[in-house]
Coordinates of C-alpha atoms in Angstrom, one line a residue:
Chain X
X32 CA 9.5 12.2 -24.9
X33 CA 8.7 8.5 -25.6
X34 CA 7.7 5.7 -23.1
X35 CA 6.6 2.5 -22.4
X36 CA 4.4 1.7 -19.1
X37 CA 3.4 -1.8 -18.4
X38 CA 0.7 -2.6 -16.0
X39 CA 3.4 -5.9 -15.0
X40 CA 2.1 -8.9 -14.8
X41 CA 2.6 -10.4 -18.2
X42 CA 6.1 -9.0 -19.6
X43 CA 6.5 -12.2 -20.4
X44 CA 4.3 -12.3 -23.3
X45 CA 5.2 -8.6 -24.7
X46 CA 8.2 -8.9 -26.5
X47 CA 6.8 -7.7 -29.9
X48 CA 5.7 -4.4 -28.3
X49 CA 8.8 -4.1 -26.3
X50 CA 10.6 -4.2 -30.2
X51 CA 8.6 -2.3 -31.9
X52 CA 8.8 1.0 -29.3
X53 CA 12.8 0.5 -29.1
X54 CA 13.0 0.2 -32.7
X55 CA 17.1 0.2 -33.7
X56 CA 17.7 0.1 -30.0
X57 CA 19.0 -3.1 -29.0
X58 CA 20.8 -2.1 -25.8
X59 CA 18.7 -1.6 -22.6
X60 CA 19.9 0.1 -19.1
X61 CA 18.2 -1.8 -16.4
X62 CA 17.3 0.1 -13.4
X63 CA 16.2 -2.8 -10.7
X64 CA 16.3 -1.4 -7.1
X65 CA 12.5 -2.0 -6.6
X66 CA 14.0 -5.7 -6.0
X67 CA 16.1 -6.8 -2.9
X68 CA 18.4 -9.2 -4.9
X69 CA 19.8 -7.4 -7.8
X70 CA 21.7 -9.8 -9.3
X71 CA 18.8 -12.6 -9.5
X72 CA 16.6 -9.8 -10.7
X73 CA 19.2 -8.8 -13.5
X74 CA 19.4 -12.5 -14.2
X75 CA 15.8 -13.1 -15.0
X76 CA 15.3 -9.7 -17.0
X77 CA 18.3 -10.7 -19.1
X78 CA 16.9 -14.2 -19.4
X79 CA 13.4 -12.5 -20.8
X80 CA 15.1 -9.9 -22.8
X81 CA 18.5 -11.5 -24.5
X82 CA 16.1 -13.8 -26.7
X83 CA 14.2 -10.9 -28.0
X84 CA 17.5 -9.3 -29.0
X85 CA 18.8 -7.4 -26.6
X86 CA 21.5 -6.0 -24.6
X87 CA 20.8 -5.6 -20.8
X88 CA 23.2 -3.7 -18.4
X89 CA 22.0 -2.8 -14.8
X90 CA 23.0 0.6 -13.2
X91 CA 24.0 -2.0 -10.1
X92 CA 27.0 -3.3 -11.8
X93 CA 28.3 -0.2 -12.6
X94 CA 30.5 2.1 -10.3
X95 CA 28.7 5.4 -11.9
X96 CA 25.4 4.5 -12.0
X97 CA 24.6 8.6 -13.3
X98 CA 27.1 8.1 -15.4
X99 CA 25.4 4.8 -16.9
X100 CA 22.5 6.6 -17.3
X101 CA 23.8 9.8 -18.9
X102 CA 25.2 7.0 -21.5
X103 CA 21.7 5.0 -21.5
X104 CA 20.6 3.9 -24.9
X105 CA 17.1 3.0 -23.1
X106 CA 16.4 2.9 -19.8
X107 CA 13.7 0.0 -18.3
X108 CA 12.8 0.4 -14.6
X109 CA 12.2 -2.4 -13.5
X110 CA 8.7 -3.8 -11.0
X111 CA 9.4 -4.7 -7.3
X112 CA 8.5 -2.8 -4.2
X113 CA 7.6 1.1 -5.5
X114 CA 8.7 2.5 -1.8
X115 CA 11.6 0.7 -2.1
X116 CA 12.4 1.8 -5.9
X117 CA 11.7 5.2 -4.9
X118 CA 13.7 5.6 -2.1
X119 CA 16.7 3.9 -3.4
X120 CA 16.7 6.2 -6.7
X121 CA 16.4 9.2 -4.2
X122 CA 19.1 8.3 -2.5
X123 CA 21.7 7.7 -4.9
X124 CA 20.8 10.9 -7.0
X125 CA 19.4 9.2 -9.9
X126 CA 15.9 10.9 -10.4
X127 CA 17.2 14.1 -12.1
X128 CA 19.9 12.1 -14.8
X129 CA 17.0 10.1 -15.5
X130 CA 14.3 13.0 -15.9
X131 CA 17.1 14.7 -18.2
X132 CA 17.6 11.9 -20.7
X133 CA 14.4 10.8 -21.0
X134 CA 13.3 14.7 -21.7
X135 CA 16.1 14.4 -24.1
X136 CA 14.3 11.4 -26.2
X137 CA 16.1 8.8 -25.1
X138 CA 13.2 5.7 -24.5
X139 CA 11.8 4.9 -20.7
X140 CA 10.5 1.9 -20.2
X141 CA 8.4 1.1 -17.0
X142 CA 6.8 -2.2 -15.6
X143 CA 4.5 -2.3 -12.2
X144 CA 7.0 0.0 -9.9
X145 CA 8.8 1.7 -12.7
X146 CA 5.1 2.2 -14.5
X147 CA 4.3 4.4 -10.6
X148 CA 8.1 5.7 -10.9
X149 CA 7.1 7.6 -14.3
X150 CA 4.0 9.2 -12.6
X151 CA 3.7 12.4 -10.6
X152 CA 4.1 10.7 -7.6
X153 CA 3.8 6.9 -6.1
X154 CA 0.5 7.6 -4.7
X155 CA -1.4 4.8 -6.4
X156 CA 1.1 1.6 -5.7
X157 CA -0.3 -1.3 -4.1
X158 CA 2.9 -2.2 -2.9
X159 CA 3.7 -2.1 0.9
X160 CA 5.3 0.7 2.5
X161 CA 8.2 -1.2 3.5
X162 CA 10.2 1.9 3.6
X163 CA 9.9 5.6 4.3
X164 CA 10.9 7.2 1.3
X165 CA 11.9 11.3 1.7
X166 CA 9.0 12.0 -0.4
X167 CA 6.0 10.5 -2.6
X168 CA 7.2 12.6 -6.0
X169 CA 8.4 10.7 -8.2
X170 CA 9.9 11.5 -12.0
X171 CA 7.1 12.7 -13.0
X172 CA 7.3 12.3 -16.6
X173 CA 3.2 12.1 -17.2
X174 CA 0.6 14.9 -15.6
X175 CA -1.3 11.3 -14.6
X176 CA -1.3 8.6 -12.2
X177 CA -0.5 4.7 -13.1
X178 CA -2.1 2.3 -11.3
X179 CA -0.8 -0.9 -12.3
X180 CA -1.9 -4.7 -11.8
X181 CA -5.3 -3.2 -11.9
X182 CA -7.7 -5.4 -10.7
X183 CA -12.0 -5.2 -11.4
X184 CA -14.1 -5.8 -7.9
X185 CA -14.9 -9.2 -7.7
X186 CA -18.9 -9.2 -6.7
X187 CA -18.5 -13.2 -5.7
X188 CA -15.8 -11.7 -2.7
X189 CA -16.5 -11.9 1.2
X190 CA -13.2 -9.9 1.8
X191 CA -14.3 -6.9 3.6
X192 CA -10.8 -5.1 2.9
X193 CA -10.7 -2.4 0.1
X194 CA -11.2 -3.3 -3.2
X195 CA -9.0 -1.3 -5.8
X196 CA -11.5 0.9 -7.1
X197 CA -12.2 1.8 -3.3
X198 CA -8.5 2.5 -2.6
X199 CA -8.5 4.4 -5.7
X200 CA -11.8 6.5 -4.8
X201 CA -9.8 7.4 -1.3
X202 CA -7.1 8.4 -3.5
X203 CA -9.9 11.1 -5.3
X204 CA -10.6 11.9 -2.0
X205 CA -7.3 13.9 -1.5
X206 CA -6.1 14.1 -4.9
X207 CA -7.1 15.1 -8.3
X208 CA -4.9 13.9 -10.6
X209 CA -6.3 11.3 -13.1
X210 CA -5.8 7.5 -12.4
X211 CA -5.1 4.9 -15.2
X212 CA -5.6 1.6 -13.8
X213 CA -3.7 -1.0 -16.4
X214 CA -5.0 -4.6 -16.3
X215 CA -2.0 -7.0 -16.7
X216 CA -1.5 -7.4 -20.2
X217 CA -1.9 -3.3 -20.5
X218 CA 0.1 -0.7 -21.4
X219 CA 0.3 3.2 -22.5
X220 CA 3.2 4.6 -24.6
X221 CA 3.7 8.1 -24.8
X222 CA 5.2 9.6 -28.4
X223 CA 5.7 13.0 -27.8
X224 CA 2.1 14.8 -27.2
X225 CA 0.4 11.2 -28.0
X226 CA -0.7 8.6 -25.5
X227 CA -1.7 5.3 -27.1
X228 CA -3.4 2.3 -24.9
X229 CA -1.5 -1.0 -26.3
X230 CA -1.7 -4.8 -25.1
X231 CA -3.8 -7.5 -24.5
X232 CA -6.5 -6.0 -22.4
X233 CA -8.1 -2.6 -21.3
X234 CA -7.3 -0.3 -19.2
X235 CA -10.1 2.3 -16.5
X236 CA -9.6 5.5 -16.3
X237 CA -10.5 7.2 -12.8
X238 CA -11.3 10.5 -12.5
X239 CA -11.9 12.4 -9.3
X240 CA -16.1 12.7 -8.9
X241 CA -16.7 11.3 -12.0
X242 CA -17.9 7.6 -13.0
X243 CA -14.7 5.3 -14.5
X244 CA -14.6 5.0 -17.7
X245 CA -13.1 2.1 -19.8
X246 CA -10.8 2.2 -22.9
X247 CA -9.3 -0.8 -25.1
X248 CA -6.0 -1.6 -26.6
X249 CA -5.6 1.2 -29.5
X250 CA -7.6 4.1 -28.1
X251 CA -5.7 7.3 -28.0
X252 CA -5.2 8.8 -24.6
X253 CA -3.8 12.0 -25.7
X254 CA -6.4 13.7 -23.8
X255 CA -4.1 13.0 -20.6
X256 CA -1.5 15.1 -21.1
X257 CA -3.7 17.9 -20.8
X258 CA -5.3 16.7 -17.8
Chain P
X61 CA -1.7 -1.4 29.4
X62 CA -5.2 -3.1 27.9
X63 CA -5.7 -3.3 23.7
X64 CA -8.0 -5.0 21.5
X65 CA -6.6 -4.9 18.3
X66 CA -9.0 -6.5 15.6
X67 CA -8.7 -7.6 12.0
X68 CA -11.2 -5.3 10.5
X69 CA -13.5 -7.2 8.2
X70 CA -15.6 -8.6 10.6
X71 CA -16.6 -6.2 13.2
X72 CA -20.0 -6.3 13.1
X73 CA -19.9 -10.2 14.1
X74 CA -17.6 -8.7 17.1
X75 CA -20.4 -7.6 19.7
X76 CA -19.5 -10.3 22.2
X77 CA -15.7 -9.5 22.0
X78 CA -16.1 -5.9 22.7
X79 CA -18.2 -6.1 25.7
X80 CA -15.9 -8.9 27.0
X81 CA -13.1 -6.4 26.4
X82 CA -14.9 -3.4 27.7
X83 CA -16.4 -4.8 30.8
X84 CA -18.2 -1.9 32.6
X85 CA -17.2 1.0 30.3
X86 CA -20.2 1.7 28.3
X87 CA -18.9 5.1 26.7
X88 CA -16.4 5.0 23.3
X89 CA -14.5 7.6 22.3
X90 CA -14.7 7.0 18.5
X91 CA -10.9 8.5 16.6
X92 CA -12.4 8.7 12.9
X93 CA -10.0 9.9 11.0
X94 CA -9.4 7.3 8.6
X95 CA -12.1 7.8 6.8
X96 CA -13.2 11.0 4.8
X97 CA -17.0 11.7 5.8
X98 CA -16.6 11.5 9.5
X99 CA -20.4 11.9 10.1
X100 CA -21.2 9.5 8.3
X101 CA -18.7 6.7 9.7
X102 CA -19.6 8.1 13.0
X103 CA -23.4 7.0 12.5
X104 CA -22.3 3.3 11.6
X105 CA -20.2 2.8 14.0
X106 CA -22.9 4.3 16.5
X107 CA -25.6 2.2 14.8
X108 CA -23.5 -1.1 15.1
X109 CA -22.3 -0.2 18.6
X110 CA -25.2 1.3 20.4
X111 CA -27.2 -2.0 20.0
X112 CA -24.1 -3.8 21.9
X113 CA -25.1 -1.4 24.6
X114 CA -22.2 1.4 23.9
X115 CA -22.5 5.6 24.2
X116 CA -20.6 6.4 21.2
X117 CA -18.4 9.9 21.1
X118 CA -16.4 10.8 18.8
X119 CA -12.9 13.3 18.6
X120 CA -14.5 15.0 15.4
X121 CA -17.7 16.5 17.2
X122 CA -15.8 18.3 20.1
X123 CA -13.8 21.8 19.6
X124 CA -10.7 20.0 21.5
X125 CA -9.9 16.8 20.6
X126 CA -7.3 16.2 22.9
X127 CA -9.2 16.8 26.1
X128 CA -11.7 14.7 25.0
X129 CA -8.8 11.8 25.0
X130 CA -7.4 12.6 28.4
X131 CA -11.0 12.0 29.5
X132 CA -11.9 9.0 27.4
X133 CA -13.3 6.1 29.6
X134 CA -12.3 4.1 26.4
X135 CA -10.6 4.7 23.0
X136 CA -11.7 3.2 19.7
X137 CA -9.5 3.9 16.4
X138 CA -11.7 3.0 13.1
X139 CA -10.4 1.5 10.2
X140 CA -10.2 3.2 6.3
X141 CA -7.3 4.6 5.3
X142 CA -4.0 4.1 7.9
X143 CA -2.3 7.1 5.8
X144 CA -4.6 9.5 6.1
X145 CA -5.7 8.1 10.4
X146 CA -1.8 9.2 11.0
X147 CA -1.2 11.9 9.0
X148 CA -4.1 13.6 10.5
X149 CA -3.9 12.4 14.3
X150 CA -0.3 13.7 14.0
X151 CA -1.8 17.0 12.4
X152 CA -4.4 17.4 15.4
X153 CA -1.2 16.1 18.0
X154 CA -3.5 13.7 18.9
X155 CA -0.8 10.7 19.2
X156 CA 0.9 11.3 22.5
X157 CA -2.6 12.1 24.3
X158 CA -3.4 9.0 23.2
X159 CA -0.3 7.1 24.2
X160 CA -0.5 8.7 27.6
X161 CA -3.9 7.7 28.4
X162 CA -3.3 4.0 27.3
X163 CA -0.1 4.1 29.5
X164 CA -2.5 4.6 32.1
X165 CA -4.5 2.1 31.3
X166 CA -7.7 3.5 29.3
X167 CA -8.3 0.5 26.5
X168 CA -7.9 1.3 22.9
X169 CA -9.5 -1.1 20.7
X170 CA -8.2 -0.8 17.1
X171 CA -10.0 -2.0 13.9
X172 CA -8.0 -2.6 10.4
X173 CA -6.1 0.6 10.3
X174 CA -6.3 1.2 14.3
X175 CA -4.5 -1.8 14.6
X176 CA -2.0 -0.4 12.2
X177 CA -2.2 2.5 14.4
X178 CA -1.3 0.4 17.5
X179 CA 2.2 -1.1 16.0
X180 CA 5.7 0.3 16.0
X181 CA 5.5 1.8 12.4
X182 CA 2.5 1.7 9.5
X183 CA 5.2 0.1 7.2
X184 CA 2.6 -3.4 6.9
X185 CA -0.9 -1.4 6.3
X186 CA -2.5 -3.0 3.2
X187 CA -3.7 0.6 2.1
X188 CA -3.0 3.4 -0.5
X189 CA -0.2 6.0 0.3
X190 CA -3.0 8.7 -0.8
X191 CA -1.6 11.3 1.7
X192 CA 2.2 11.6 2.7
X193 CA 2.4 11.9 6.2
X194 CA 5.4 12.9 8.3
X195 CA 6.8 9.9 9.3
X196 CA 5.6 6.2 9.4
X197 CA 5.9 5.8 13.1
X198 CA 3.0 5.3 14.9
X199 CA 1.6 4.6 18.2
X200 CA 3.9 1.8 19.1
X201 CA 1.9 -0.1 22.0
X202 CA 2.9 -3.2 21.1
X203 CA 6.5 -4.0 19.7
X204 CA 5.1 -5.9 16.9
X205 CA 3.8 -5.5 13.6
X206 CA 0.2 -6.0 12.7
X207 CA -1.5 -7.4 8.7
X208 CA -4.8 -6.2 9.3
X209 CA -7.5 -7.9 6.6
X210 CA -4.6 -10.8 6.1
X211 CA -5.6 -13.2 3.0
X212 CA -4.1 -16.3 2.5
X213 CA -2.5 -17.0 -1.0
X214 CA -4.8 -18.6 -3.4
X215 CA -3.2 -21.0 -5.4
X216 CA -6.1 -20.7 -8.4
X217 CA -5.0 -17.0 -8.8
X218 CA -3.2 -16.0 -12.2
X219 CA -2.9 -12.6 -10.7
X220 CA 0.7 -11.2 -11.0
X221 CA 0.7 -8.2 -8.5
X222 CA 2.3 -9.1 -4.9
X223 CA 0.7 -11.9 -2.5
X224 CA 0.1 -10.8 0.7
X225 CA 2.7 -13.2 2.1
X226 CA 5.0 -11.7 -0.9
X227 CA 4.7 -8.4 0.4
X228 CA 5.6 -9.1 3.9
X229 CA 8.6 -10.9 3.3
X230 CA 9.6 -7.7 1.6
X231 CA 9.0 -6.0 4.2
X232 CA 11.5 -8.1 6.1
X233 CA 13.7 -7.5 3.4
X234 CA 13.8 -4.0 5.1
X235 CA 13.3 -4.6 8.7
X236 CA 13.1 -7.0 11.0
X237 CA 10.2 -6.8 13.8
X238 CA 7.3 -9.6 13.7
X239 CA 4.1 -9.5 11.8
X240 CA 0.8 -10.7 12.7
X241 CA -1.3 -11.4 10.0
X242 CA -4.7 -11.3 11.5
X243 CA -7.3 -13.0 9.3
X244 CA -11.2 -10.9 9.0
X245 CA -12.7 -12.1 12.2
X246 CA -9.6 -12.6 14.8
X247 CA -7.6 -10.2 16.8
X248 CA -5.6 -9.8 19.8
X249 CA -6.2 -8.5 23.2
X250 CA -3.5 -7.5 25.5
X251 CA -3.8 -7.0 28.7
X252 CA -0.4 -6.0 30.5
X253 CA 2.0 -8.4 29.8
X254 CA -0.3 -11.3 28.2
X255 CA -1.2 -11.0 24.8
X256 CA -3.8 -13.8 23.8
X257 CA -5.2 -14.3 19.9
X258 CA -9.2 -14.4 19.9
X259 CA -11.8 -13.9 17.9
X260 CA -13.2 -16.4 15.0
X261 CA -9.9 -17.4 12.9
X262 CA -6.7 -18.1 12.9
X263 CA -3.4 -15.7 12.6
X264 CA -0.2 -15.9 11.0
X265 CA 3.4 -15.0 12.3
X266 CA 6.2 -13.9 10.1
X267 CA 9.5 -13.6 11.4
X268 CA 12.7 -12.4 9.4
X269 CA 14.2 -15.7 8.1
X270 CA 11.9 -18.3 9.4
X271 CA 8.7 -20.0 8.3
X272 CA 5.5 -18.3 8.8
X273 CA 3.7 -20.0 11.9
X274 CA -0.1 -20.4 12.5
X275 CA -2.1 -19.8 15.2
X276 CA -5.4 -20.0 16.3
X277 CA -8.2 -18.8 19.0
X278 CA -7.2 -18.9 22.4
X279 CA -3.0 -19.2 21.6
X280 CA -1.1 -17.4 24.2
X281 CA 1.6 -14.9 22.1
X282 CA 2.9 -13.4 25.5
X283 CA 6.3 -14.1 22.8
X284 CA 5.4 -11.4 21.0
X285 CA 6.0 -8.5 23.7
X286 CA 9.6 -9.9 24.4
X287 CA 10.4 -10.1 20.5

């Protein structure tokens, strides 16, 4: 199995390690229903990923989006609203064609939403529930829990709502899965039984009744998958 | 029908505002649920209230819950989590005990996630989906939708994730009732049909389709109840 989960936040700037996990892969299956407009969404995407020299079709311009996917090269799900993204992919049956190719090999890329998508379940967005989704599982392609756009406490803040490390300690008190909290600029890919921590910046691992713990770009994480 | 629907954030600056609301009730029943060490939350709110002059119960300490709502003099819904406060009043079928005894005119006062609590839906809570509860709906005793904890954007920010005005405007991607985005210090008190926004701050109203509009202490939103 071999993916690529982005924390979001700065895509923009990771067009080498978007090359270098797709290899010989230059066409890309965009999945982008965490977004309301799919066609400005498909523009921009295509506008980042053209000039690093690739291909981008989007399961919404297709009349067999399954069918797109059964034929998917790569497949890059797209950030946005997680509820949203989840709900939408439930509905149009696309969470089982997409668990079966990427447990075939074929390459998933995740950023923000599509980072939550590939978890067990989207129980550590941030997004908004803007939608009731039938359930919280999601594809479940990881035995942990993305949290993306992490962000650290700020001790300077008057803001008396949670911070994420709160939100993420309410999590532990209901769950026990292991949370990865990507700073922008993070990412993990997955290679089979090995989890690497790539990017620009480090990621916190939270574990339930445990103190985080902190890990920079090139540790091995393959620890997780036994988790 | 007679709610006091805070901001969270602020509440212990809210003394004044409570016994303004309250009048000559001077017994709370305290609904703790959004929080996971009810003993614990149940001693701060009883050591910020009982100065003010307040007997604090609470649902947690009595074998049944429900008749300790049809006999509430008053009923106060705590902030924390707005997943776990629904899921588990829906658990306990405390949400139509509580609905009939503020049809009758018991105030509830709602903090942060008990003002959630007090809209149509949960669908603009700020919190972490750390528990999947049975539906979003919730107690729907005002037709619109409250942004507890509402932050303003800050234009220094390189942060990537969502804005809070970002994620509202997705959720009127989706649907279409109001949202108040009450700032820490204000709220709104309703008494019948005259809603009027209070407390220390301004709010902020988002409509499907329109510019946000500000308000501040002592506006009249009797609007809202007709929207």
């Amino acid at each position: 199995m071999r993916l690529w989960l982005h924390s979001g936040g700065a895509f923009r700037e990771a067009g080498d390690e978007v090359r270098d996990f797709l290899g010989a892969t230059h066409r890309v299956l965009f999945v982008p229903y965490a977004i309301h407009d799919l066609d400005d969404y498909l523009e921009k995407v295509r506008g980042l990923m053209e000039p690093w020299g690739f291909t981008v079709d989007s399961t919404h311009e297709t009349d067999d989006p399954q069918a797109a996917i059964a034929d998917a090269e790569a497949i890059f799900v797209g950030g946005g609203n997680t509820f949203r993204l989840l709900d939408r992919c439930i509905a149009m049956d696309l969470m089982d064609p997409i668990r079966e190719r990427v447990a075939a090999g074929v390459p998933y890329m995740g950023s923000s939403a599509g980072s939550n998508m590939a978890s067990p379940t989207i129980m550590t967005t941030n997004d908004m529930p803007i939608v009731y989704p039938p359930t919280f599982e999601a594809l479940d392609l990881i035995p942990f829990q993305i949290n993306p756009h992490y962000v650290d406490t700020d001790p300077e803040s008057t803001h008396k709502g949670e911070t994420r490390e709160q939100r993420l300690n309410e999590y532990h008190e209901m769950n026990e899965l292991f949370v990865l909290g990507l700073r922008e600029g993070s990412l993990v890919r997955r290679e089979g039984d090995e989890v690497e921590l790539r990017g620009t910046i480090g990621a916190r691992l939270f574990r339930q009744g445990q103190e985080a713990e902190e890990y920079v770009p090139g540790d091995r994480l393959d620890f997780l998958l036994d988790a």
